[in-house]
Short mmCIF file of C-alpha atoms in Angstrom, two decimals:
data_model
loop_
_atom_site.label_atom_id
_atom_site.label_comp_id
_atom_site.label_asym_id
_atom_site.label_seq_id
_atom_site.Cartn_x
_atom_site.Cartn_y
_atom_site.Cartn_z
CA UNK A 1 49.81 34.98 125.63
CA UNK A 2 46.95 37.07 127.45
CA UNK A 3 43.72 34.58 128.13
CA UNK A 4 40.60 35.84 127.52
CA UNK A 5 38.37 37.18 130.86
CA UNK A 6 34.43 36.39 130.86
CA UNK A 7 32.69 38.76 133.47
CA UNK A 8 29.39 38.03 134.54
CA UNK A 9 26.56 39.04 137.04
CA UNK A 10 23.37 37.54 138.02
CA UNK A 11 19.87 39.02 137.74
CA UNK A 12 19.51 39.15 141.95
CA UNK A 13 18.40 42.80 142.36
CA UNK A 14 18.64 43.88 146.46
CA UNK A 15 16.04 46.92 146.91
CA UNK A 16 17.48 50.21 145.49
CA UNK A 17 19.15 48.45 142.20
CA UNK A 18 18.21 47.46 138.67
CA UNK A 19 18.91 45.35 136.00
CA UNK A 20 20.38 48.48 133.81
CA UNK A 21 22.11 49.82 136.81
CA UNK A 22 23.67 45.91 137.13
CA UNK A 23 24.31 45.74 132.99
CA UNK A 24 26.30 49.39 133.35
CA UNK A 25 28.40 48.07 136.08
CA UNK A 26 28.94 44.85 134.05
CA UNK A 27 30.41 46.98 131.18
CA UNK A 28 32.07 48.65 133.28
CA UNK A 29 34.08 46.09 135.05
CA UNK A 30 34.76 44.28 131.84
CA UNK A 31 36.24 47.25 130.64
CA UNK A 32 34.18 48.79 127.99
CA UNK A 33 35.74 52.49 129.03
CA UNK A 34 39.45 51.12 127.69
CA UNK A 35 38.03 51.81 124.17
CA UNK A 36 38.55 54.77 122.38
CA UNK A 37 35.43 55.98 121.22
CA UNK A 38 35.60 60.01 121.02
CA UNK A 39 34.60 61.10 117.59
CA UNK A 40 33.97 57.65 116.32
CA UNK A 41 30.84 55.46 115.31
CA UNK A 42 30.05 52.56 116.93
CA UNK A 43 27.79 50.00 116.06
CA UNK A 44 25.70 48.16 118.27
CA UNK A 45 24.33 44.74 116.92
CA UNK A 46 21.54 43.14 118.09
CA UNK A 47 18.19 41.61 116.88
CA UNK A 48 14.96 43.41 117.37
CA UNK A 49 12.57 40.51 117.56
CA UNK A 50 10.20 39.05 114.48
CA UNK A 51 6.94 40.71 115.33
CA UNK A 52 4.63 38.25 117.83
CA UNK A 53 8.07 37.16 119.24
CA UNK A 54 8.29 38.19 122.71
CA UNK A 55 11.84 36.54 123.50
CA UNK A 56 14.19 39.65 122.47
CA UNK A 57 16.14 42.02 124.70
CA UNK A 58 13.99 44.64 125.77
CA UNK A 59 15.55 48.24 124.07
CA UNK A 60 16.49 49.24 127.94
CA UNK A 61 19.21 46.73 127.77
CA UNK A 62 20.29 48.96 124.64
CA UNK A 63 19.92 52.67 126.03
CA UNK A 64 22.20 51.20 128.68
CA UNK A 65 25.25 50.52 126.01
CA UNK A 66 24.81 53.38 124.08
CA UNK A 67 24.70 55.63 127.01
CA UNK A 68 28.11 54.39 127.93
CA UNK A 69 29.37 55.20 124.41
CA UNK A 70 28.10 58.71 124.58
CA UNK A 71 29.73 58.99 127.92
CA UNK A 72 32.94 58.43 126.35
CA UNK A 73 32.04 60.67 123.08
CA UNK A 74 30.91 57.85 120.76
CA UNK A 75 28.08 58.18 118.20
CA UNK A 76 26.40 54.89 118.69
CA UNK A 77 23.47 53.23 116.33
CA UNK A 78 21.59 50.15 116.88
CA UNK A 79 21.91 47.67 113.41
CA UNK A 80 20.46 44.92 112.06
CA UNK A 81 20.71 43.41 108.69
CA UNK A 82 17.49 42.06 106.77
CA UNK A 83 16.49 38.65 106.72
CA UNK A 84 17.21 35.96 103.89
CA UNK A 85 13.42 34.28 104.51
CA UNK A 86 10.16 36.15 104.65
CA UNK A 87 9.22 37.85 107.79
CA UNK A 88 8.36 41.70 108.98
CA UNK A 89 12.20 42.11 108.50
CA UNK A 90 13.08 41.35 105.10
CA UNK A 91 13.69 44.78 103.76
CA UNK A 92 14.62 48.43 105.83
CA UNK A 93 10.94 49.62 105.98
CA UNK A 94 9.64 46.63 107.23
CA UNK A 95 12.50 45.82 109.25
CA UNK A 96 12.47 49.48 111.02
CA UNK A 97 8.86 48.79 111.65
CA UNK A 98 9.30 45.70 113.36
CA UNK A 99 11.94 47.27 115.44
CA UNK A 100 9.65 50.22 116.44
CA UNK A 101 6.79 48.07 117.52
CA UNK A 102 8.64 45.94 119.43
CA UNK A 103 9.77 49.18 121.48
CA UNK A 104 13.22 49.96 119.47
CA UNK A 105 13.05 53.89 119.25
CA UNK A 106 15.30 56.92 119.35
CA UNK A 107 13.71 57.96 123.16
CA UNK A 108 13.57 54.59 124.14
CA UNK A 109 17.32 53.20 123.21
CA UNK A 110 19.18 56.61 123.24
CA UNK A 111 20.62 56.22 119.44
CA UNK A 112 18.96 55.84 116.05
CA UNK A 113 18.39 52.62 114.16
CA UNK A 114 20.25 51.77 110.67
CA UNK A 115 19.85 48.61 108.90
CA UNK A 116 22.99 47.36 107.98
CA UNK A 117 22.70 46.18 104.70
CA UNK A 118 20.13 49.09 102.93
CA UNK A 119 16.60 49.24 101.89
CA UNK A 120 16.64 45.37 99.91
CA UNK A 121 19.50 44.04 102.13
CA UNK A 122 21.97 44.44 98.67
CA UNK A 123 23.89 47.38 100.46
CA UNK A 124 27.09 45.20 101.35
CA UNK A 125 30.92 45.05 101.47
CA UNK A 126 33.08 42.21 100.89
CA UNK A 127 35.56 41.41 103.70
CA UNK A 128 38.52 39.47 104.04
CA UNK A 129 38.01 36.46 106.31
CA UNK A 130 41.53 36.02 108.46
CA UNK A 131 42.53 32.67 108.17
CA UNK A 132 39.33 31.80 106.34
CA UNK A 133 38.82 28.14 104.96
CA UNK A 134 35.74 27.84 104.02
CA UNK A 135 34.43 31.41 103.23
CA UNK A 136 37.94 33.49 101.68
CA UNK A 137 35.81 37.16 101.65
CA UNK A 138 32.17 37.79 104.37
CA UNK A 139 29.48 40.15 102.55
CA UNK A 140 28.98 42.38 105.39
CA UNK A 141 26.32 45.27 105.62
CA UNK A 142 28.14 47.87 104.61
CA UNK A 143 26.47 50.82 107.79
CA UNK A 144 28.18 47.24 110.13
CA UNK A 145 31.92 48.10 108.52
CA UNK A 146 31.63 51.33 108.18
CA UNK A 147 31.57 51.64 112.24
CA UNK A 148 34.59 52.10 114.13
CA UNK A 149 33.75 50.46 116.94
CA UNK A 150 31.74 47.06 117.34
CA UNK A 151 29.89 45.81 119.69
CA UNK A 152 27.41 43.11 120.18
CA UNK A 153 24.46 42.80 122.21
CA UNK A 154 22.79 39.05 122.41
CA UNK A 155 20.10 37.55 123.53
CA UNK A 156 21.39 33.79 124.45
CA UNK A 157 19.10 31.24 123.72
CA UNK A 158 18.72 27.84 121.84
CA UNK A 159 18.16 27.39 117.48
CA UNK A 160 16.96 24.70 115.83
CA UNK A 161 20.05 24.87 113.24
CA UNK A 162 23.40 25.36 115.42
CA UNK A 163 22.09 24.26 119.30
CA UNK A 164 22.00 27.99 120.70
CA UNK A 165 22.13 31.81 119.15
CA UNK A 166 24.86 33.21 120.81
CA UNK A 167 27.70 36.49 119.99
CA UNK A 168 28.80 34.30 117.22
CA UNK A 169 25.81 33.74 115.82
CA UNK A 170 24.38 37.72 116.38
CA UNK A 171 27.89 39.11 114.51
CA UNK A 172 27.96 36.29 111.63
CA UNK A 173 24.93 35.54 110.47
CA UNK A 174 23.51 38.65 111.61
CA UNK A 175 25.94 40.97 110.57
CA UNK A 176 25.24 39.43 106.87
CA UNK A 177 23.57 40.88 104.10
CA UNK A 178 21.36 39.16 102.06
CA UNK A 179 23.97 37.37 99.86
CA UNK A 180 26.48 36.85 103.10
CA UNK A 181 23.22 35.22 104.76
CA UNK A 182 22.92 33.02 101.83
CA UNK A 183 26.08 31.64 101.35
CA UNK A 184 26.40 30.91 105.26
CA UNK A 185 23.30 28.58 104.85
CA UNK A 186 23.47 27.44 101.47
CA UNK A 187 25.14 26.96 98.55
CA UNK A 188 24.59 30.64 97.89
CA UNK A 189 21.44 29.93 94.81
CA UNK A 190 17.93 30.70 95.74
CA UNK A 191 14.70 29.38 93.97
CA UNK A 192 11.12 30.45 93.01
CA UNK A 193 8.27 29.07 94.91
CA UNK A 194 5.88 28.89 91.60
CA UNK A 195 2.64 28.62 93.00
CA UNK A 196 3.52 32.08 94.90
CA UNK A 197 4.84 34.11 91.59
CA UNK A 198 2.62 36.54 90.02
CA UNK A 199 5.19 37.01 87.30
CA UNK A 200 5.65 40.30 87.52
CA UNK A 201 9.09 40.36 86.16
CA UNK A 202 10.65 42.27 89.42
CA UNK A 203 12.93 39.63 89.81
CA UNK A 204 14.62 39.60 86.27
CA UNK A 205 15.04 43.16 86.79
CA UNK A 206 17.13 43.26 89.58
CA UNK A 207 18.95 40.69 88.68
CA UNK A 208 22.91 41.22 87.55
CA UNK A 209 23.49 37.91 85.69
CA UNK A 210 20.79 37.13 83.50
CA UNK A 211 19.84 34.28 85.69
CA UNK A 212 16.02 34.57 85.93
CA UNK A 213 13.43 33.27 82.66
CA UNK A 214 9.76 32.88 82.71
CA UNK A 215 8.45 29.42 81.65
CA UNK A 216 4.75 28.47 80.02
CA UNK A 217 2.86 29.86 82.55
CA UNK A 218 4.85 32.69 83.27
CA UNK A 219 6.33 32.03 86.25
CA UNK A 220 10.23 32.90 87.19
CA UNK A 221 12.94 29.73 86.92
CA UNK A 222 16.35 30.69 87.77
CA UNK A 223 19.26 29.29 86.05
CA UNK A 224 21.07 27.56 88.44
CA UNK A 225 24.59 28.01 86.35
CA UNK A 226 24.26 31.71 85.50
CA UNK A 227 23.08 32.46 89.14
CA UNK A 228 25.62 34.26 91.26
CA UNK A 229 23.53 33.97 94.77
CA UNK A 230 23.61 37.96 95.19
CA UNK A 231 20.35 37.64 96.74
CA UNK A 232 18.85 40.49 95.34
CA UNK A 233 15.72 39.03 93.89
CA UNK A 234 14.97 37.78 97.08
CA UNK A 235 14.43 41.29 97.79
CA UNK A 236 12.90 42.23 94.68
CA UNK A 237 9.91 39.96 95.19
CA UNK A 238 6.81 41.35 97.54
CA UNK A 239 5.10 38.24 97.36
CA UNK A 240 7.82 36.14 98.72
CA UNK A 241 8.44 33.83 96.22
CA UNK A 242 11.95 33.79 96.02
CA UNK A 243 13.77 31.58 99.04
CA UNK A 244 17.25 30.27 99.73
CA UNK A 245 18.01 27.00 99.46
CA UNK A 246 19.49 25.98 102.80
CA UNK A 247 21.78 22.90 101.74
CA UNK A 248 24.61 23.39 103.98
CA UNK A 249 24.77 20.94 107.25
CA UNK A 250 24.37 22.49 110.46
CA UNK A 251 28.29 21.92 110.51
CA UNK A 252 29.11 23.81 107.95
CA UNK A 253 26.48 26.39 108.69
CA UNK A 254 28.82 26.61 111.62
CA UNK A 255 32.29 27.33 110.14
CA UNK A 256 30.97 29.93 108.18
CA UNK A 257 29.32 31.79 111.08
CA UNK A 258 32.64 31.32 112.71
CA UNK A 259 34.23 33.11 109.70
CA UNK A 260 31.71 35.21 108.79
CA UNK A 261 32.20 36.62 112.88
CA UNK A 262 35.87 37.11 112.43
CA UNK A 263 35.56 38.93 109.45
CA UNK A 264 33.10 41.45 111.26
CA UNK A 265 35.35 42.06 113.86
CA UNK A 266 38.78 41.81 112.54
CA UNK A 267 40.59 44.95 112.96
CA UNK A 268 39.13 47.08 115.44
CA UNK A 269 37.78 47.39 118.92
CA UNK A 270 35.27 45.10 119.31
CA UNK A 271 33.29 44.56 123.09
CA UNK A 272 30.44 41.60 123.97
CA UNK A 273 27.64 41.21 125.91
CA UNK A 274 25.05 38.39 125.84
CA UNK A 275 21.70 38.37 128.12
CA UNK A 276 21.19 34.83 129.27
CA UNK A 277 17.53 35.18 129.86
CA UNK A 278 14.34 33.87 128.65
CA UNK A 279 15.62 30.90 127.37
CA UNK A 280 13.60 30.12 124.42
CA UNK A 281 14.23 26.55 122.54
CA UNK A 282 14.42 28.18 119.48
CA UNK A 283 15.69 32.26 117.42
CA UNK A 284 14.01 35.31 118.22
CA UNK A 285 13.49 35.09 114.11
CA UNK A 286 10.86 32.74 115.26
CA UNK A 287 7.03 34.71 115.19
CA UNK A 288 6.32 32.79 118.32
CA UNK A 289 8.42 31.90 121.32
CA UNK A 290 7.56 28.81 123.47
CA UNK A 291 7.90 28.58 127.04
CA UNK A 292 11.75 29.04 128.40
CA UNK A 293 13.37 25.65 128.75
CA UNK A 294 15.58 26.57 131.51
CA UNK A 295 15.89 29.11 134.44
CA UNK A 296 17.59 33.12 133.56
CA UNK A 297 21.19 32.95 135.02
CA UNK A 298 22.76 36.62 134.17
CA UNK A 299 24.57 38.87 131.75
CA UNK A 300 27.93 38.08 130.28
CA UNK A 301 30.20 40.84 128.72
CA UNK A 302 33.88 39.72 127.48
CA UNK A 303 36.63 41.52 124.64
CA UNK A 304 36.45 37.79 123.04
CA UNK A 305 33.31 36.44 121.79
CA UNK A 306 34.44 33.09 121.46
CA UNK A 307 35.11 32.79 125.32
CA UNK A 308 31.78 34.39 125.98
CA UNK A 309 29.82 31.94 123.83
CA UNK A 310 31.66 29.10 125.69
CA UNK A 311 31.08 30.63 129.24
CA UNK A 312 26.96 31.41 128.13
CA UNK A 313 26.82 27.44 127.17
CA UNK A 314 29.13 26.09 129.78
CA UNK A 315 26.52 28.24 132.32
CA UNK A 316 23.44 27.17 130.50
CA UNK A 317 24.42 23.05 130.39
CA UNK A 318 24.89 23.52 134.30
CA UNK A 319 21.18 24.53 134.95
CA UNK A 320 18.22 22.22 136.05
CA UNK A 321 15.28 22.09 132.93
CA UNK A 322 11.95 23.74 133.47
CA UNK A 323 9.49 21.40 134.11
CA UNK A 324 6.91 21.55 131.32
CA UNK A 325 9.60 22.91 128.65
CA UNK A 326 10.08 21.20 125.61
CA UNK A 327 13.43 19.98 126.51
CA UNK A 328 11.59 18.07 129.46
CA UNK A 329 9.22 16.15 126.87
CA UNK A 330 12.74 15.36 124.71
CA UNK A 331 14.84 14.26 127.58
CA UNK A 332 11.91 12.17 129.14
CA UNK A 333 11.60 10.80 125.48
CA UNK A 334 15.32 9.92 124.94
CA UNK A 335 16.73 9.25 128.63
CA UNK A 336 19.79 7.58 127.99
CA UNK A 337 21.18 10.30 125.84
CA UNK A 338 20.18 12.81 128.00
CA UNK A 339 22.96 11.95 130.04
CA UNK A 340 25.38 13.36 128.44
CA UNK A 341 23.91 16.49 129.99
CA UNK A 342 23.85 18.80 126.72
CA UNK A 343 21.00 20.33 126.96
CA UNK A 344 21.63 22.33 123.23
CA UNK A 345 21.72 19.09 121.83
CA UNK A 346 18.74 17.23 123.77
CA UNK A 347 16.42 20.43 122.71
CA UNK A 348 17.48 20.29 118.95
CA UNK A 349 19.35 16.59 118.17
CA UNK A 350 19.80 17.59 114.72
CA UNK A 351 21.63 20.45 115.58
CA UNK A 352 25.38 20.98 116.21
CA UNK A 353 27.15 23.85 118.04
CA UNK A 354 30.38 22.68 119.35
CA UNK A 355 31.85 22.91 115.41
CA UNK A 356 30.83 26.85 115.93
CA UNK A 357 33.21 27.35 118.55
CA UNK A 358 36.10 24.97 117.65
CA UNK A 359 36.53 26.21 114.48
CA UNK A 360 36.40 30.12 115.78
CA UNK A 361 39.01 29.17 117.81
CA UNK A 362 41.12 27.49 115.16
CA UNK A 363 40.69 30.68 113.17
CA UNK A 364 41.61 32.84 115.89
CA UNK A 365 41.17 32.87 119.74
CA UNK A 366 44.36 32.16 121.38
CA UNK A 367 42.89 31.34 125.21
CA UNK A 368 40.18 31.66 127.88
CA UNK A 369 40.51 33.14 131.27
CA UNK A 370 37.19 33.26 133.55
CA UNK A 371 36.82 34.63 137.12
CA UNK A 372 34.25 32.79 139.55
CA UNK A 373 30.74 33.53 139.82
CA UNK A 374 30.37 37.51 141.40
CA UNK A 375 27.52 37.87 143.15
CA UNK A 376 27.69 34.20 144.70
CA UNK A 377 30.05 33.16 147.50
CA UNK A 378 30.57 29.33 145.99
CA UNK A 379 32.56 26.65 147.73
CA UNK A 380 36.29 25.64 146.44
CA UNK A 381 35.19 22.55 145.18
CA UNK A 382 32.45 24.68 142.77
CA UNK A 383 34.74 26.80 141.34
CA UNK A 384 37.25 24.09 140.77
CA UNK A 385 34.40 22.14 138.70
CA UNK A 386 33.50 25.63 137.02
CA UNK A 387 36.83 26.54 135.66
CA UNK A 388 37.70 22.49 135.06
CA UNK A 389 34.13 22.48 133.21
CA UNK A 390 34.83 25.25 130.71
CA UNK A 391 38.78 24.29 130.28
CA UNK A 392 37.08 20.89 128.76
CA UNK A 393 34.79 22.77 126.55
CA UNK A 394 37.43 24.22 124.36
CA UNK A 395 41.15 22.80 123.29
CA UNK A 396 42.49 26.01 124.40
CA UNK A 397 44.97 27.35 127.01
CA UNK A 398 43.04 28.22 130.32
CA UNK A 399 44.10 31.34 132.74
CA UNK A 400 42.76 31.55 135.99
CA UNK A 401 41.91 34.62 137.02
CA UNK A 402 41.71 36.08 140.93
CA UNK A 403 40.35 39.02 141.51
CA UNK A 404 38.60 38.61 145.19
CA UNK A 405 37.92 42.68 145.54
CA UNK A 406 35.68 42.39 143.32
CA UNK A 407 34.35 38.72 142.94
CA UNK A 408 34.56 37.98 147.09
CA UNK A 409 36.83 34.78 146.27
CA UNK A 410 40.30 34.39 146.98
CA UNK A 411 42.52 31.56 144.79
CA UNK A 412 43.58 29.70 147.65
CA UNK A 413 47.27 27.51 147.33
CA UNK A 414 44.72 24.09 147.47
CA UNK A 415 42.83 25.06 144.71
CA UNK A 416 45.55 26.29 142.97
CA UNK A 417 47.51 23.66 143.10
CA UNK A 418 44.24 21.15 142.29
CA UNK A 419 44.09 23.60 138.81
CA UNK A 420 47.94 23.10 138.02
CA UNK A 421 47.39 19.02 137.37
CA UNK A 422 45.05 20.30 134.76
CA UNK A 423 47.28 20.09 131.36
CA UNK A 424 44.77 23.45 130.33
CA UNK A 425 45.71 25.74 132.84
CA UNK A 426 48.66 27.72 131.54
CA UNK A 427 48.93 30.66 133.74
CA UNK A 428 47.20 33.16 135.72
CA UNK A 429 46.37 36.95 136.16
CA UNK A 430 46.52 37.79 139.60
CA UNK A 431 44.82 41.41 140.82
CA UNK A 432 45.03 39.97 144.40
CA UNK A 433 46.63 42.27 147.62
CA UNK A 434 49.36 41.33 148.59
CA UNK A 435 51.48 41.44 145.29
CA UNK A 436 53.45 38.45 147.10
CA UNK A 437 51.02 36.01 145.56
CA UNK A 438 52.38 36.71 142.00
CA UNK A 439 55.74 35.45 143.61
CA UNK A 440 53.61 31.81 145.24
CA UNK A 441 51.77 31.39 142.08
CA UNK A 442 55.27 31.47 140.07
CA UNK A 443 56.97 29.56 141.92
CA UNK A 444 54.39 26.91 142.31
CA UNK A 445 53.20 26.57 138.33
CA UNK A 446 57.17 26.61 137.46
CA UNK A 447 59.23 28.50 134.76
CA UNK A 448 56.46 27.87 132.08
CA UNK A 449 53.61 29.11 134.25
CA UNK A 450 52.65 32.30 132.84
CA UNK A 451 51.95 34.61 135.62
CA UNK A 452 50.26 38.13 134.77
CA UNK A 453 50.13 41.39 136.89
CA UNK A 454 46.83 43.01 137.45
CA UNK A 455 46.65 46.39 139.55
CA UNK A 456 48.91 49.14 137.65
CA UNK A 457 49.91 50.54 140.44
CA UNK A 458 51.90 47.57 141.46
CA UNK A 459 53.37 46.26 137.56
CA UNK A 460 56.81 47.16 138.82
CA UNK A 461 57.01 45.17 142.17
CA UNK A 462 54.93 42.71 140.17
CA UNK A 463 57.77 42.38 137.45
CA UNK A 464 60.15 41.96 140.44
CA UNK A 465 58.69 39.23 142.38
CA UNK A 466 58.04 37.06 138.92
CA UNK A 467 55.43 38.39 136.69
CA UNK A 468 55.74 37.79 133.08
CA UNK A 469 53.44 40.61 131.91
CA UNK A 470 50.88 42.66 133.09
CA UNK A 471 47.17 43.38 131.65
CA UNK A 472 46.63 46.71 133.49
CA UNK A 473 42.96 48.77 133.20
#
């Protein structure tokens, strides 16, 4: 079973680096170079920010991953899909717009801009959801699965509906059209706000089942029974009449992201990165963004967005508030439950994340793996609450990984041995010099320890001296 490796980097920049230089580097490491992207599209998903948000990833952060996908003779595009509510991104124009005011250009990001899902967000394609329960096909913009190549590019930060907007959250709900939106929040049926309707008729145009009449005053009503949820009069209307109804609970909101995200990436090369920056409590769909509610930590980038998410929140929970944030007035107002030290939940206590990444899992991650912090030189005792703090976030075998050439800490026998009493920890990939310490760590976690070679160079004498695999690259 090969765990799952978070990398990650703090925003510390000595004199003579940058941010984009430390982001490249970040890719690199991670191992964005191992996909095969000569010839191919690639799609790079992220949100461009509702216009008088300020929150988003600046389009640097972009230019940076699509630079590395020309390196290696991709054809990368940035993508969105419209939104299901009314905003400056509910159709292409507007969307493209938005994007360009908010800095998202050709010169600016290195690659063109395509909205996933078309000009009325109607341009979609029905996927198979592996191992779906709740959602058996994900209405995908169609420019999203028409890529080769996948990758996502976050902005990590709280929501008011499912505790934080992480790579789940960017590839399933955002990575929806219209309709795919719509069924992830509601019961997949939208309805007419009267008092906006100019009864144009728009709506009853576009629509494909006959679903839409005009009452006394001519206004639209839409036939609950008849309607199919295709969401296209949503996009019909210019006065924004039309809106979803969002009945599902913020737990099954989750479980449909969750699906919705496997569906995106099933069955091709997929690669994740999420900015943990400018915390905000709440989306970047939000035209406002209030003050950050805790400090920036770094940039994560991971093959599995499931671990990533878990690493982002695991980080986030273990950072001090901001004094004057919101989640300071809500943990001052409720300080017994504030103890339980989620501060997702203490900033929204309506909203629920956890189901998110439990059911992604159930539907498909197999482990985590997670190195130590990189750029700081932490104590034993840190990284054994680290790795013991993330192997409780998730029911999921843990792997340990050492890599001290590049993170500056070496798995030492006591901390090892501290990790093996931990009923998580199922193995470990070991890229440390001497190769001997494959043979230590096997014959200290026993016959069922999984043990994985690192360095190619060394997979044979690896094998020898006890290895069970190796993840090379």
């Amino acid at each position: 079973m090969e765990g799952s490796t978070v990398y990650f980097t703090d925003f510390r920049c000595p004199v003579g680096t940058s941010l984009t230089d430390k982001l490249r580097r970040l890719c690199l490491a991670a191992g964005i170079k191992t996909i095969d992207m000569d010839g191919r599209f690639v799609a790079i998903k992220m949100h461009f920010g509702e216009l008088g948000n300020l929150a988003f990833l600046r389009p640097n952060y972009a230019k940076v991953v699509a630079d590395l996908c020309r390196e290696q003779g991709g054809l990368p595009f940035l993508t969105d899909c419209n939104t299901l509510y009314p905003g400056s991104r509910k159709n292409a124009l507007e969307h493209l717009a938005c994007a360009q005011e908010n800095g998202f250009w050709p010169m600016t990001t290195g690659c063109q801009i395509l909205i996933g899902d078309g000009l009325r967000g109607t341009d979609e394609v029905e996927v198979p959801v592996p191992n779906g329960e709740y959602c058996k096909t994900a209405k995908i913009g169609r420019a999203i699965m028409d890529a080769d190549v996948f990758i996502s590019l976050t902005h990590f930060k709280g929501h008011e509906s499912t505790g934080f907007g992480g790579a789940i959250k960017n590839i399933g709900m955002g990575c929806g059209s219209r309709a795919g939106k719509m069924e992830q929040h509601a019961s997949g049926h939208p309805a007419v706000q009267e008092d906006l309707c100019r009864g144009c008729h728009r709506c009853a145009k576009e629509c494909g089942s006959d679903a839409i009449r005009y009452n006394e005053k001519n206004k639209a009503v839409i036939d609950q029974d008849k309607c199919k949820g295709c969401g296209r009069c949503i996009g019909a209307c210019n006065f924004d009449a039309i809106y979803a109804l969002c009945d599902s609970a913020n737990e099954m909101l989750d479980r449909k992201m969750a699906e919705y995200a496997a569906a995106v990436c099933d069955g091709r090369p997929t690669f994740h990165i999420s900015l943990v920056q400018d915390i905000s409590p709440n989306c970047d769909c939000h035209v406002e963004n209030d003050a950050p509610i805790l400090p920036d930590i770094g940039m994560f980038a991971s093959f599995d967005p499931v671990a990533l998410d878990k690493a982002c929140a695991d980080a986030v929970n273990a950072q001090p508030i901001i004094h004057g944030s919101v989640l300071e007035e809500h943990v001052h107002a409720n300080e017994e439950e504030s103890r339980h030290h989620d501060h997702f939940h203490m900033t929204h206590p309506d909203a629920e994340w956890e189901t998110c990444l439990a059911h992604a899992e159930k539907i498909g991650a197999a482990a985590i793996s997670a190195v130590p912090c990189v750029y700081y030189r932490p104590s034993e005792e840190s990284v054994y609450r680290h790795w013991t703090k993330i192997t409780e976030a998730a029911d999921l075998p843990f792997f340990i990984y050492n890599i001290p050439q590049l993170t500056g800490f070496n798995l030492s026998m006591n901390l090892f041995n501290r990790m093996l009493e931990n009923e998580r920890v199922a193995g470990v990939k070991c890229s440390s010099d001497p190769a001997q310490d494959i043979l230590r760590f096997k014959l200290a976690g026993g016959k069922d320890f999984i043990v994985f070679n690192g360095p190619d160079e060394q997979f044979v004498a690896g094998r020898l001296l006890g290895a069970d695999a190796g993840i090379g690259g």
